Coordinates of C-alpha atoms in Angstrom, one line a residue:
M1 CA 0.0 0.0 0.0
A2 CA 1.3 3.4 -0.9
T3 CA 2.6 5.5 2.0
M4 CA 1.5 9.1 2.6
E5 CA 5.1 10.2 1.9
S6 CA 5.3 8.4 -1.5
L7 CA 2.0 9.7 -2.7
I8 CA 2.5 13.3 -1.7
G9 CA 6.1 13.2 -2.9
L10 CA 4.9 11.9 -6.2
V11 CA 2.6 14.9 -6.6
N12 CA 5.3 17.2 -5.6
R13 CA 7.7 15.9 -8.2
I14 CA 5.1 16.1 -11.0
Q15 CA 4.2 19.7 -9.9
M16 CA 7.8 20.8 -10.1
A17 CA 8.2 19.2 -13.6
C18 CA 5.0 21.1 -14.7
T19 CA 6.4 24.3 -13.5
V20 CA 9.7 23.8 -15.4
L21 CA 7.7 23.3 -18.6
G22 CA 5.6 26.4 -18.0
D23 CA 2.4 24.4 -17.0
H24 CA 1.0 26.7 -14.3
G25 CA -2.6 25.8 -14.9
G26 CA -5.3 28.1 -16.3
E27 CA -4.9 26.6 -19.8
G28 CA -7.6 24.0 -20.0
M29 CA -7.3 20.7 -18.2
S30 CA -3.6 20.6 -17.7
L31 CA -1.7 18.1 -15.7
W32 CA -1.1 20.8 -13.0
E33 CA -4.8 21.3 -12.6
A34 CA -5.4 17.5 -12.4
L35 CA -3.0 17.2 -9.4
P36 CA -4.7 17.7 -6.0
T37 CA -3.4 20.8 -4.2
V38 CA -4.2 22.8 -1.1
A39 CA -4.7 26.5 -1.8
V40 CA -4.4 29.0 1.1
V41 CA -6.9 31.7 0.8
G42 CA -7.5 34.7 3.0
G43 CA -7.9 38.5 3.1
Q44 CA -5.0 40.7 3.9
S45 CA -4.0 40.7 7.5
S46 CA -6.0 37.5 8.2
G47 CA -3.0 35.8 9.5
K48 CA -2.4 33.7 6.4
S49 CA 1.4 34.0 6.5
S50 CA 1.5 33.2 10.3
V51 CA -0.5 30.0 9.7
L52 CA 2.0 28.8 7.0
E53 CA 4.9 29.6 9.2
S54 CA 3.4 27.8 12.1
V55 CA 2.9 24.8 9.9
V56 CA 6.5 24.8 8.8
G57 CA 7.9 25.8 12.1
R58 CA 10.1 28.5 10.6
D59 CA 9.9 32.3 10.1
F60 CA 10.6 32.5 6.4
L61 CA 7.8 34.5 4.6
P62 CA 8.1 38.2 3.6
R63 CA 6.2 40.6 5.8
G64 CA 5.0 44.1 5.5
S65 CA 2.0 46.4 4.8
G66 CA -0.2 46.0 1.7
I67 CA 0.2 43.1 -0.7
V68 CA 3.3 41.1 0.2
T69 CA 2.5 37.9 -1.6
R70 CA 2.4 38.9 -5.3
R71 CA 3.2 35.5 -6.8
P72 CA 1.7 32.1 -5.9
L73 CA 4.2 30.3 -3.6
V74 CA 4.1 26.5 -4.0
L75 CA 5.3 25.3 -0.7
Q76 CA 6.3 21.6 -0.6
L77 CA 7.1 20.2 2.8
H78 CA 9.2 17.0 3.0
K79 CA 9.7 15.3 6.3
I80 CA 13.1 13.9 7.0
E81 CA 14.1 11.7 9.9
R82 CA 17.2 13.5 11.0
G83 CA 19.7 16.1 9.8
T84 CA 19.8 19.8 9.3
E85 CA 16.6 21.4 7.8
Y86 CA 17.2 23.3 4.6
A87 CA 15.2 24.8 1.7
E88 CA 15.6 24.7 -2.1
F89 CA 14.0 26.8 -4.8
L90 CA 13.1 25.3 -8.2
H91 CA 14.7 28.3 -10.0
A92 CA 18.0 27.7 -8.1
P93 CA 18.1 23.9 -7.8
R94 CA 21.8 23.6 -6.9
K95 CA 21.6 25.9 -3.9
K96 CA 20.6 24.8 -0.4
F97 CA 19.3 27.5 2.0
T98 CA 19.9 26.7 5.7
D99 CA 19.4 30.3 6.7
F100 CA 15.6 31.0 6.5
A101 CA 16.2 34.7 6.5
A102 CA 17.9 34.2 3.2
V103 CA 14.9 32.2 2.1
R104 CA 12.7 35.3 2.7
K105 CA 15.1 37.5 0.8
E106 CA 15.1 35.1 -2.1
I107 CA 11.3 35.0 -2.3
E108 CA 11.3 38.9 -2.4
D109 CA 14.1 38.9 -5.1
E110 CA 12.4 36.3 -7.2
T111 CA 9.1 38.0 -6.9
E112 CA 10.6 41.4 -8.1
R113 CA 12.4 39.6 -10.9
V114 CA 9.1 38.8 -12.6
T115 CA 6.8 41.7 -11.3
G116 CA 9.4 44.4 -10.9
R117 CA 9.5 46.8 -8.0
S118 CA 5.9 47.8 -8.7
K119 CA 3.0 46.3 -6.7
A120 CA 1.7 44.3 -9.6
I121 CA 1.0 40.5 -9.4
S122 CA 1.9 37.5 -11.5
N123 CA 0.4 34.0 -11.8
R124 CA 3.8 32.5 -12.3
P125 CA 4.4 30.5 -9.2
I126 CA 7.5 30.2 -7.1
H127 CA 8.4 26.7 -6.0
L128 CA 9.9 26.3 -2.6
S129 CA 10.8 22.9 -1.0
I130 CA 11.6 22.6 2.7
Y131 CA 13.2 19.5 4.2
S132 CA 12.8 19.3 7.9
P133 CA 12.1 16.8 10.7
N134 CA 9.5 19.2 12.1
V135 CA 7.1 19.0 9.2
V136 CA 4.7 16.6 7.7
N137 CA 4.6 15.7 4.0
L138 CA 2.3 18.4 2.6
T139 CA 2.0 20.8 -0.4
L140 CA 0.4 24.2 0.1
I141 CA 0.0 27.1 -2.3
D142 CA 0.1 30.4 -0.7
L143 CA -2.0 33.0 -2.9
P144 CA -2.0 36.8 -2.7
G145 CA -4.4 38.1 0.0
L146 CA -7.8 39.3 -1.1
T147 CA -8.3 43.0 -0.9
K148 CA -11.1 45.5 -1.3
V149 CA -9.4 48.7 -2.2
A150 CA -6.3 49.5 -4.3
V151 CA -3.8 51.6 -2.4
E152 CA -1.2 54.0 -3.7
G153 CA 1.2 52.4 -6.2
Q154 CA -1.3 49.6 -7.2
P155 CA -3.2 49.4 -10.5
E156 CA -6.9 50.2 -10.2
S157 CA -7.6 46.6 -11.4
I158 CA -5.6 45.0 -8.6
V159 CA -8.7 44.0 -6.6
E160 CA -10.2 42.2 -9.6
D161 CA -6.8 40.8 -10.6
I162 CA -6.2 39.1 -7.3
E163 CA -9.7 37.7 -7.1
N164 CA -9.4 36.3 -10.6
M165 CA -6.1 34.7 -9.8
V166 CA -7.3 33.1 -6.5
R167 CA -10.5 32.0 -8.2
S168 CA -8.5 30.3 -11.0
Y169 CA -6.9 28.0 -8.4
V170 CA -9.8 27.4 -6.0
E171 CA -12.5 26.7 -8.6
K172 CA -10.7 23.6 -9.9
P173 CA -12.4 20.4 -8.7
N174 CA -9.1 18.9 -7.4
C175 CA -8.2 22.0 -5.3
I176 CA -8.5 21.8 -1.5
I177 CA -9.4 25.2 -0.1
L178 CA -7.9 26.4 3.2
A179 CA -10.0 29.4 4.1
I180 CA -8.3 31.7 6.6
S181 CA -10.5 34.0 8.6
P182 CA -9.6 36.1 11.7
A183 CA -11.6 35.5 14.9
N184 CA -11.9 39.2 15.6
Q185 CA -14.0 39.6 12.4
D186 CA -17.5 38.5 11.7
I187 CA -17.4 35.2 9.8
A188 CA -20.2 36.5 7.6
T189 CA -17.8 39.2 6.2
S190 CA -14.9 36.8 5.6
D191 CA -13.5 37.2 2.1
A192 CA -12.2 33.6 2.2
I193 CA -15.5 32.0 3.2
K194 CA -17.4 34.1 0.7
L195 CA -15.2 33.0 -2.2
A196 CA -15.2 29.4 -1.0
R197 CA -18.9 29.3 -0.8
E198 CA -19.1 30.5 -4.4
V199 CA -16.8 27.8 -5.8
D200 CA -17.6 25.0 -3.4
P201 CA -21.2 25.5 -2.2
T202 CA -21.4 22.1 -0.6
G203 CA -18.2 22.6 1.4
E204 CA -16.8 19.3 0.4
R205 CA -13.4 20.9 -0.5
T206 CA -13.1 23.6 2.1
F207 CA -11.3 23.6 5.4
G208 CA -12.0 26.5 7.7
V209 CA -9.3 28.1 9.8
V210 CA -9.9 30.7 12.4
T211 CA -6.9 32.8 13.5
K212 CA -6.2 35.3 16.2
L213 CA -8.3 33.6 18.8
D214 CA -6.3 35.2 21.5
L215 CA -7.1 38.7 20.3
M216 CA -10.9 38.4 20.8
D217 CA -12.5 40.8 23.3
K218 CA -12.8 39.4 26.8
G219 CA -16.0 37.6 27.5
T220 CA -16.4 36.5 23.8
N221 CA -15.3 33.4 22.0
C222 CA -15.5 31.7 18.7
L223 CA -17.2 28.4 19.6
D224 CA -20.1 29.0 17.3
V225 CA -17.7 29.0 14.3
L226 CA -15.4 26.2 15.6
E227 CA -18.2 23.9 16.4
G228 CA -19.9 24.6 13.0
R229 CA -23.0 26.4 14.2
S230 CA -22.3 29.7 12.4
Y231 CA -21.3 28.2 9.1
R232 CA -21.2 24.4 8.6
L233 CA -18.5 22.7 6.6
Q234 CA -18.1 19.0 5.9
H235 CA -14.7 19.2 7.5
P236 CA -14.0 20.4 11.1
W237 CA -13.0 24.0 11.7
V238 CA -9.4 24.5 13.2
G239 CA -8.5 27.3 15.5
I240 CA -5.0 28.9 15.4
V241 CA -3.2 31.2 17.8
N242 CA -0.7 33.4 15.9
R243 CA 2.5 34.8 17.3
S244 CA 2.0 38.3 18.5
Q245 CA 3.8 41.1 16.9
A246 CA 5.9 41.4 20.0
D247 CA 7.0 37.8 19.6
I248 CA 7.8 38.4 16.0
N249 CA 9.8 41.5 16.8
K250 CA 11.7 39.4 19.5
N251 CA 12.3 36.6 17.0
V252 CA 10.7 34.1 19.3
D253 CA 11.6 30.6 18.2
M254 CA 8.7 28.9 16.2
M255 CA 9.0 25.7 18.1
A256 CA 8.3 27.8 21.3
A257 CA 5.4 29.5 19.6
R258 CA 4.0 26.0 18.9
R259 CA 4.2 25.0 22.5
K260 CA 2.7 28.3 23.6
E261 CA -0.2 27.8 21.1
Q262 CA -0.9 24.3 22.5
E263 CA -0.7 25.6 26.1
Y264 CA -3.3 28.2 25.2
F265 CA -5.9 25.7 24.0
E266 CA -5.2 23.3 26.8
T267 CA -5.7 25.9 29.5
S268 CA -8.5 27.9 27.8
P269 CA -11.8 27.6 29.6
D270 CA -13.6 28.1 26.2
Y271 CA -11.5 25.9 24.0
G272 CA -10.1 23.3 26.4
H273 CA -12.5 20.6 25.2
L274 CA -11.4 21.2 21.6
A275 CA -7.6 21.4 22.4
P276 CA -6.7 18.0 20.7
K277 CA -8.2 19.3 17.4
M278 CA -6.8 22.8 17.5
G279 CA -3.4 24.4 16.6
S280 CA -1.1 24.5 13.7
V281 CA 0.4 21.0 14.3
Y282 CA -3.1 19.4 14.2
L283 CA -3.9 21.4 11.1
A284 CA -0.8 20.3 9.2
K285 CA -1.5 16.6 10.1
L286 CA -5.2 16.9 9.1
L287 CA -4.4 18.5 5.7
S288 CA -1.7 15.9 5.0
R289 CA -4.0 13.0 5.7
H290 CA -6.7 14.5 3.7
L291 CA -4.4 15.4 0.8
E292 CA -3.1 11.8 0.8
S293 CA -6.7 10.5 0.6
V294 CA -7.7 12.7 -2.2
I295 CA -4.5 11.8 -4.2
R296 CA -5.4 8.2 -3.7
Q297 CA -8.9 8.8 -5.1
K298 CA -7.7 10.9 -8.0
I299 CA -4.8 8.7 -9.3
P300 CA -7.0 6.8 -11.8
S301 CA -8.3 9.9 -13.3
I302 CA -4.8 11.4 -13.3
V303 CA -3.4 8.3 -15.1
A304 CA -6.3 8.6 -17.6
L305 CA -5.5 12.2 -18.3
I306 CA -1.8 11.4 -18.7
N307 CA -2.5 8.6 -21.2
K308 CA -4.8 10.9 -23.2
N309 CA -2.2 13.7 -23.2
I310 CA 0.5 11.2 -24.4
D311 CA -1.7 10.1 -27.2
D312 CA -2.5 13.7 -28.2
I313 CA 1.1 14.7 -28.2
N314 CA 2.2 11.6 -30.2
A315 CA -0.5 12.4 -32.7
E316 CA 0.7 16.1 -33.0
L317 CA 4.3 15.0 -33.3
D318 CA 3.3 12.6 -36.0
R319 CA 1.5 15.5 -37.7
I320 CA 4.3 18.1 -37.6
G321 CA 7.0 15.4 -37.9
R322 CA 9.4 13.7 -35.5
P323 CA 12.9 15.0 -34.9
I324 CA 15.5 14.2 -37.6
G325 CA 18.8 12.4 -37.2
T326 CA 21.9 14.4 -37.7
D327 CA 23.9 12.0 -39.8
G328 CA 23.8 12.1 -43.6
G329 CA 22.1 8.8 -44.1
A330 CA 19.2 9.8 -41.8
Q331 CA 18.8 13.1 -43.6
L332 CA 18.8 11.5 -47.0
Y333 CA 16.2 9.0 -45.8
T334 CA 14.0 11.8 -44.5
I335 CA 14.2 13.7 -47.8
L336 CA 13.3 10.5 -49.8
E337 CA 10.4 9.9 -47.4
M338 CA 9.2 13.5 -48.0
C339 CA 9.5 13.0 -51.8
R340 CA 7.5 9.8 -51.7
A341 CA 4.8 11.5 -49.6
F342 CA 4.6 14.3 -52.2
D343 CA 4.6 11.8 -55.0
R344 CA 1.6 10.0 -53.5
V345 CA -0.4 13.2 -53.2
F346 CA 0.5 14.2 -56.8
K347 CA -0.6 10.9 -58.3
E348 CA -3.8 11.0 -56.3
H349 CA -4.6 14.3 -58.0
L350 CA -3.9 12.8 -61.4
D351 CA -5.8 9.6 -60.8
G352 CA -8.9 11.2 -59.4
G353 CA -8.4 10.5 -55.7
R354 CA -8.1 14.3 -55.3
P355 CA -9.5 17.1 -57.6
G356 CA -7.5 18.4 -60.5
G357 CA -6.7 15.6 -62.8
D358 CA -10.2 15.9 -64.5
R359 CA -9.1 19.3 -65.9
I360 CA -6.6 17.5 -68.2
Y361 CA -9.5 15.6 -69.8
G362 CA -11.3 18.9 -70.1
V363 CA -8.4 20.1 -72.3
F364 CA -8.9 17.2 -74.7
D365 CA -12.7 17.1 -74.6
H366 CA -13.5 20.8 -74.9
Q367 CA -10.5 23.1 -75.5
L368 CA -8.9 21.1 -78.3
P369 CA -12.1 20.5 -80.4
A370 CA -13.2 24.1 -79.8
A371 CA -9.8 25.4 -81.1
M372 CA -9.9 23.2 -84.2
K373 CA -13.4 24.4 -85.1
K374 CA -12.1 28.0 -85.0
L375 CA -9.4 27.4 -87.5
P376 CA -9.7 29.6 -90.6
L377 CA -10.2 26.7 -93.1
D378 CA -13.2 28.2 -94.8
R379 CA -11.2 31.2 -95.8
H380 CA -8.1 29.2 -96.8
L381 CA -10.3 26.8 -99.0
S382 CA -12.6 29.5 -100.5
A383 CA -12.8 29.4 -104.3
S384 CA -10.7 32.5 -104.7
N385 CA -7.9 31.3 -102.6
V386 CA -8.0 27.8 -104.2
R387 CA -7.8 29.5 -107.6
K388 CA -4.8 31.6 -106.5
V389 CA -3.0 28.5 -104.9
V390 CA -3.6 26.2 -107.9
S391 CA -2.7 28.8 -110.5
E392 CA 0.6 29.6 -108.6
A393 CA 1.3 25.9 -108.2
D394 CA 0.7 25.2 -112.0
G395 CA 3.1 28.0 -113.0
Y396 CA 3.4 28.4 -116.8
Q397 CA 2.2 24.7 -117.5
P398 CA -1.5 24.1 -116.5
H399 CA -2.1 20.8 -114.9
L400 CA -3.2 18.0 -117.3
V401 CA -5.6 15.9 -115.3
A402 CA -5.7 17.1 -111.6
P403 CA -3.8 19.9 -110.0
E404 CA -1.7 17.7 -107.6
Q405 CA 0.7 20.4 -106.7
G406 CA -2.2 22.7 -105.9
Y407 CA -3.8 19.9 -103.8
R408 CA -0.6 19.4 -101.8
R409 CA -0.1 23.2 -101.2
L410 CA -3.7 23.5 -100.0
I411 CA -3.4 20.5 -97.8
D412 CA 0.0 21.7 -96.4
G413 CA -1.4 25.1 -95.7
S414 CA -4.5 23.7 -94.0
L415 CA -2.6 21.3 -91.8
G416 CA -0.2 24.1 -90.8
Y417 CA -3.1 25.6 -88.8
F418 CA -3.4 22.5 -86.6
K419 CA -0.1 23.2 -84.9
G420 CA -1.6 26.0 -82.9
P421 CA -4.3 24.0 -81.1
A422 CA -1.9 21.1 -80.7
E423 CA 0.8 23.3 -79.0
A424 CA -2.0 25.1 -77.0
S425 CA -3.1 21.7 -75.6
V426 CA 0.5 20.9 -74.6
D427 CA 0.8 24.3 -72.8
A428 CA -2.6 23.9 -71.1
V429 CA -1.8 20.4 -69.7
H430 CA 1.7 21.8 -68.7
F431 CA 0.0 24.6 -66.7
I432 CA -2.4 22.1 -65.1
L433 CA 0.6 19.8 -64.1
K434 CA 2.4 22.8 -62.6
E435 CA -0.7 23.7 -60.6
L436 CA -1.0 20.2 -59.3
V437 CA 2.6 20.3 -58.2
R438 CA 1.9 23.4 -56.2
K439 CA -1.2 22.0 -54.7
S440 CA 0.4 18.7 -53.9
I441 CA 3.3 20.4 -52.0
A442 CA 0.8 22.5 -50.1
E443 CA -1.2 19.4 -49.2
T444 CA 1.7 17.1 -48.2
V445 CA 1.6 17.4 -44.4
E446 CA 5.0 16.0 -44.0
L447 CA 6.6 18.8 -46.1
K448 CA 5.0 21.7 -44.2
R449 CA 8.0 21.7 -41.7
F450 CA 10.6 22.0 -44.5
P451 CA 10.2 25.3 -46.5
S452 CA 13.6 24.8 -48.1
L453 CA 12.8 21.3 -49.2
Q454 CA 9.5 22.4 -50.5
A455 CA 11.1 24.9 -52.8
D456 CA 13.7 22.4 -53.9
I457 CA 11.1 19.8 -54.8
A458 CA 8.9 22.4 -56.6
N459 CA 11.9 23.6 -58.7
A460 CA 12.9 20.1 -59.6
A461 CA 9.3 19.0 -60.5
N462 CA 8.8 22.1 -62.6
E463 CA 12.2 21.6 -64.3
S464 CA 11.1 18.1 -65.3
L465 CA 7.7 19.3 -66.4
E466 CA 9.5 21.8 -68.7
K467 CA 11.4 18.9 -70.3
F468 CA 8.2 16.9 -70.7
R469 CA 6.5 19.8 -72.3
D470 CA 9.3 20.4 -74.8
E471 CA 9.2 16.7 -75.8
S472 CA 5.4 16.8 -76.1
R473 CA 5.6 19.9 -78.3
K474 CA 8.0 18.1 -80.7
T475 CA 5.8 15.0 -80.7
V476 CA 2.5 16.8 -81.5
S477 CA 4.3 18.8 -84.2
R478 CA 5.6 15.6 -85.7
L479 CA 2.0 14.2 -85.8
V480 CA 0.8 17.2 -87.8
E481 CA 3.9 17.1 -90.1
M482 CA 3.4 13.4 -90.7
E483 CA -0.1 14.1 -92.0
S484 CA 1.3 16.5 -94.6
T485 CA 4.3 14.4 -95.4
Y486 CA 2.4 11.4 -96.6
L487 CA -1.2 11.8 -97.8
T488 CA -3.8 9.1 -97.7
V489 CA -4.0 8.2 -101.4
D490 CA -7.1 6.0 -101.1
F491 CA -9.2 9.0 -100.0
F492 CA -8.5 10.8 -103.4
R493 CA -8.8 7.7 -105.4
K494 CA -12.3 7.2 -104.1
I495 CA -13.2 10.8 -104.9
H496 CA -11.8 10.3 -108.4
E497 CA -13.9 7.2 -108.9
S498 CA -17.0 9.0 -107.6
D499 CA -16.4 11.8 -110.0
M500 CA -16.0 9.5 -112.9
N501 CA -19.4 7.9 -112.2
P502 CA -21.8 9.3 -114.8
R503 CA -24.6 9.6 -112.3
N504 CA -22.4 11.9 -110.2
M505 CA -21.2 14.1 -113.0
P506 CA -23.2 17.4 -113.2
D507 CA -24.2 18.6 -116.8
K508 CA -23.7 21.9 -118.1
N509 CA -27.2 23.1 -117.4
S510 CA -26.9 22.0 -113.7
R511 CA -23.7 24.0 -113.4
D512 CA -25.3 27.0 -115.0
D513 CA -28.3 26.7 -112.6
K514 CA -25.9 26.5 -109.7
H515 CA -24.0 29.4 -110.9
S516 CA -27.3 31.4 -111.3
R517 CA -28.1 30.7 -107.6
D518 CA -24.9 32.4 -106.5
D519 CA -25.5 35.7 -104.7
K520 CA -24.6 39.0 -106.3
H521 CA -21.5 39.3 -104.3
S522 CA -20.1 36.1 -105.7
R523 CA -20.8 37.1 -109.3
D524 CA -19.3 40.6 -108.7
D525 CA -16.3 38.9 -107.1
K526 CA -15.8 36.5 -110.1
H527 CA -16.2 39.4 -112.6
S528 CA -13.7 41.5 -110.7
R529 CA -11.2 38.6 -110.8
D530 CA -12.0 38.1 -114.5
D531 CA -11.3 41.7 -115.1
K532 CA -8.2 41.4 -113.1
Y533 CA -6.9 38.5 -115.3
S534 CA -8.0 40.2 -118.4
N535 CA -6.3 43.4 -117.6
R536 CA -3.2 41.5 -116.7
S537 CA -3.2 39.6 -120.0
G538 CA -4.0 42.4 -122.3
P539 CA -6.5 42.5 -125.2
N540 CA -5.3 39.2 -126.6
A541 CA -5.7 37.3 -123.3
A542 CA -7.3 33.8 -123.4
P543 CA -10.3 33.1 -121.2
D544 CA -9.8 31.5 -117.7
R545 CA -8.2 28.1 -117.7
Y546 CA -11.0 26.6 -115.4
D547 CA -14.4 27.7 -114.4
D548 CA -15.4 28.5 -110.8
Y549 CA -17.0 25.0 -110.3
H550 CA -13.6 23.4 -110.8
F551 CA -12.0 25.4 -108.0
R552 CA -14.9 24.9 -105.7
K553 CA -14.7 21.1 -106.2
I554 CA -11.0 21.2 -105.4
G555 CA -11.7 23.2 -102.2
S556 CA -14.4 20.7 -101.3
N557 CA -12.2 17.7 -101.8
V558 CA -9.4 19.3 -99.6
S559 CA -11.9 20.3 -97.0
A560 CA -13.2 16.7 -96.8
Y561 CA -9.6 15.4 -96.5
I562 CA -8.7 17.9 -93.8
G563 CA -11.9 17.0 -91.9
M564 CA -10.7 13.3 -91.9
V565 CA -7.2 14.3 -90.7
S566 CA -8.8 16.6 -88.0
D567 CA -10.7 13.6 -86.6
T568 CA -7.5 11.7 -86.6
L569 CA -5.5 14.5 -84.8
R570 CA -8.3 15.0 -82.3
N571 CA -7.6 11.5 -81.1
T572 CA -3.8 11.3 -81.5
I573 CA -2.8 14.6 -80.0
P574 CA -4.3 13.7 -76.6
K575 CA -2.5 10.4 -76.7
A576 CA 0.8 12.1 -77.4
V577 CA 0.3 14.7 -74.7
V578 CA -0.6 12.0 -72.1
Y579 CA 2.3 9.8 -73.2
C580 CA 4.9 12.6 -73.2
Q581 CA 3.6 14.7 -70.2
V582 CA 1.2 13.0 -67.9
R583 CA 2.6 9.5 -68.1
E584 CA 6.1 10.8 -67.5
A585 CA 5.0 13.0 -64.7
R586 CA 3.6 10.0 -63.0
R587 CA 6.7 7.9 -63.6
S588 CA 9.6 10.1 -63.3
L589 CA 8.7 13.6 -62.0
L590 CA 11.5 13.6 -59.3
N591 CA 14.0 11.4 -61.1
L592 CA 16.3 14.3 -61.7
F593 CA 15.9 15.5 -58.1
Y594 CA 16.8 12.0 -56.8
A595 CA 20.0 12.1 -58.9
Q596 CA 20.9 15.5 -57.5
I597 CA 20.5 14.8 -53.8
G598 CA 22.4 11.5 -54.2
R599 CA 25.5 13.7 -54.9
K600 CA 25.0 16.2 -52.1
E601 CA 27.2 16.3 -49.0
K602 CA 25.7 16.1 -45.4
E603 CA 25.9 19.9 -44.9
Q604 CA 23.9 20.5 -48.1
L605 CA 21.3 17.9 -47.0
G606 CA 21.1 19.6 -43.7
K607 CA 20.2 23.0 -45.4
M608 CA 17.5 21.3 -47.4
L609 CA 16.0 20.3 -44.0
D610 CA 16.0 23.7 -42.5
E611 CA 12.8 24.1 -40.5
D612 CA 10.6 27.0 -39.4
P613 CA 12.1 28.1 -36.1
S614 CA 8.6 28.3 -34.5
L615 CA 7.9 24.7 -35.5
M616 CA 11.1 23.5 -34.1
E617 CA 10.4 25.3 -30.8
K618 CA 6.9 23.7 -30.8
R619 CA 8.3 20.2 -31.4
E620 CA 10.9 20.7 -28.6
M621 CA 8.2 21.7 -26.1
L622 CA 6.0 18.9 -27.1
A623 CA 8.9 16.5 -26.7
K624 CA 9.5 17.9 -23.2
R625 CA 5.9 17.5 -22.3
L626 CA 5.8 14.0 -23.6
Q627 CA 8.7 13.1 -21.4
L628 CA 7.0 14.7 -18.5
Y629 CA 3.9 12.6 -18.9
K630 CA 5.8 9.4 -19.5
T631 CA 7.9 10.0 -16.4
S632 CA 4.9 10.9 -14.4
R633 CA 3.1 7.8 -15.5
D634 CA 6.2 5.7 -14.7
E635 CA 6.5 7.2 -11.2
I636 CA 2.8 6.6 -10.6
D637 CA 3.2 3.0 -11.7
S638 CA 6.2 2.6 -9.3
V639 CA 4.0 3.6 -6.4
A640 CA 2.1 0.6 -5.0
W641 CA -1.2 2.3 -4.3
K642 CA -4.5 0.7 -3.5

């Protein structure tokens, strides 16, 4: 079964570790707040400091008028069997104080170090441990005295500030309230009891202490309070007789003061029957036993909180990344892991697991066909332009059967327009891939901690995408050029066979009827061209080589062929783009980067893994907290409690 010493000592060690890490409570359900504590609450001049000194058996607290306690003092008492009593401060762990006047001076200096010489307050606690054969194992928190009016040198908000600080401690369900009230003051006006009643209306956590019993008017006593008739608590009231100011001025020994206090109760006609349960020695034992009991009850919930915090911290460390090894191999491994994580996210975008990859299909299904429809093929294959191209291709010798050179020039010119939409598709897909790289880097959680590595990966990926785009441009250009390099002969043979079929050959009248249906603009255009050729040839010029129907027929044949080629390119250009850009991005986006980092030295790898200083600070703090919780759990497990 766990001893009182082991349980209270356990809490003391955890409290000190919390303070080192800056866990002072007031920030949600912290470990500090989960630990049972005894908070000493009272108004100014209620005798609060005298009670604490009586419990310790030493004169060590600062004294004076106004607010003397301006920072919480966590007072941890450790009973030792023999030896010289001494004190230690958490902020000066290697220094032992055997002179308790020096302890008082250190408390004053440490208070001013944080609050300055003003009369301001701070919620940052001072940790003081006292080792003595004259104490019981107990932890008390001395809080600033409650006040009603701000005096000169104090901020106007001091009254509210002190109450808020005290309330932040005593409102916690694991806090035991030691409410100090002077006997020469009506208990109904006690600041400590008023606050305790607000935060602990049932009185389960409150211990009432009445001080200055010896200063009451003759013929009066405090039995109604001590016996619970004036204000009932679930725990017994305890009376205390403080040292008089004359005793303090004479530096009367605290042990002698304890004996004098006990004699007062034993010889008092009013309180003699209560003497065994009065005095500072009894109060210390009572609180120690109760604190040990509460700790025993709270250990399961403390362990549950510790386990939850360990899980939360581990999850947060996994999210922001664990510390990295300092050797080159560990750094290289970390970089490769980051690259693989990025690559997974990038592929999810392409494959549909994340949004973005569908935009590539949009380029092929909408942008490319729309661009092809807008090509100026109607203008290029108009009768006037066909006449011009065919005539120029014939030169001085008119073609005999079919204007093959004219056909080829018209086809070459038409196919040249397709390079624009083809290259635009390449650029559009390149832009989408670059955007997906940017989004993937932003969405790769593991990379967030390494801004330099993010930039390096982005640069390497974009460099690879540029190469893929260049290759894709060359490929789609070749597709277009291949169509003009070797024409599909069967297409024109079928046209020729169709034209030679008598049923498909229009007669002279049908051609004349067709010409008669041309609008006035077409006839005027033809006449103007005829005039142009006539003027160019002079008065002896021969009539036009071919009629308008002939050139329209050529334009129609070329248009049909270009339509067939357009359908082919509409299918082959996306294949080429996917093969050269999307496929390569999936397969080898970071291959160049892998080759580069394989040649880097340890120092260069370290620079790539530079982190945001705030993130490093956060990880360091989380690691310390994790160690605190694990150590606390191990210490709790080592205590055999029942």
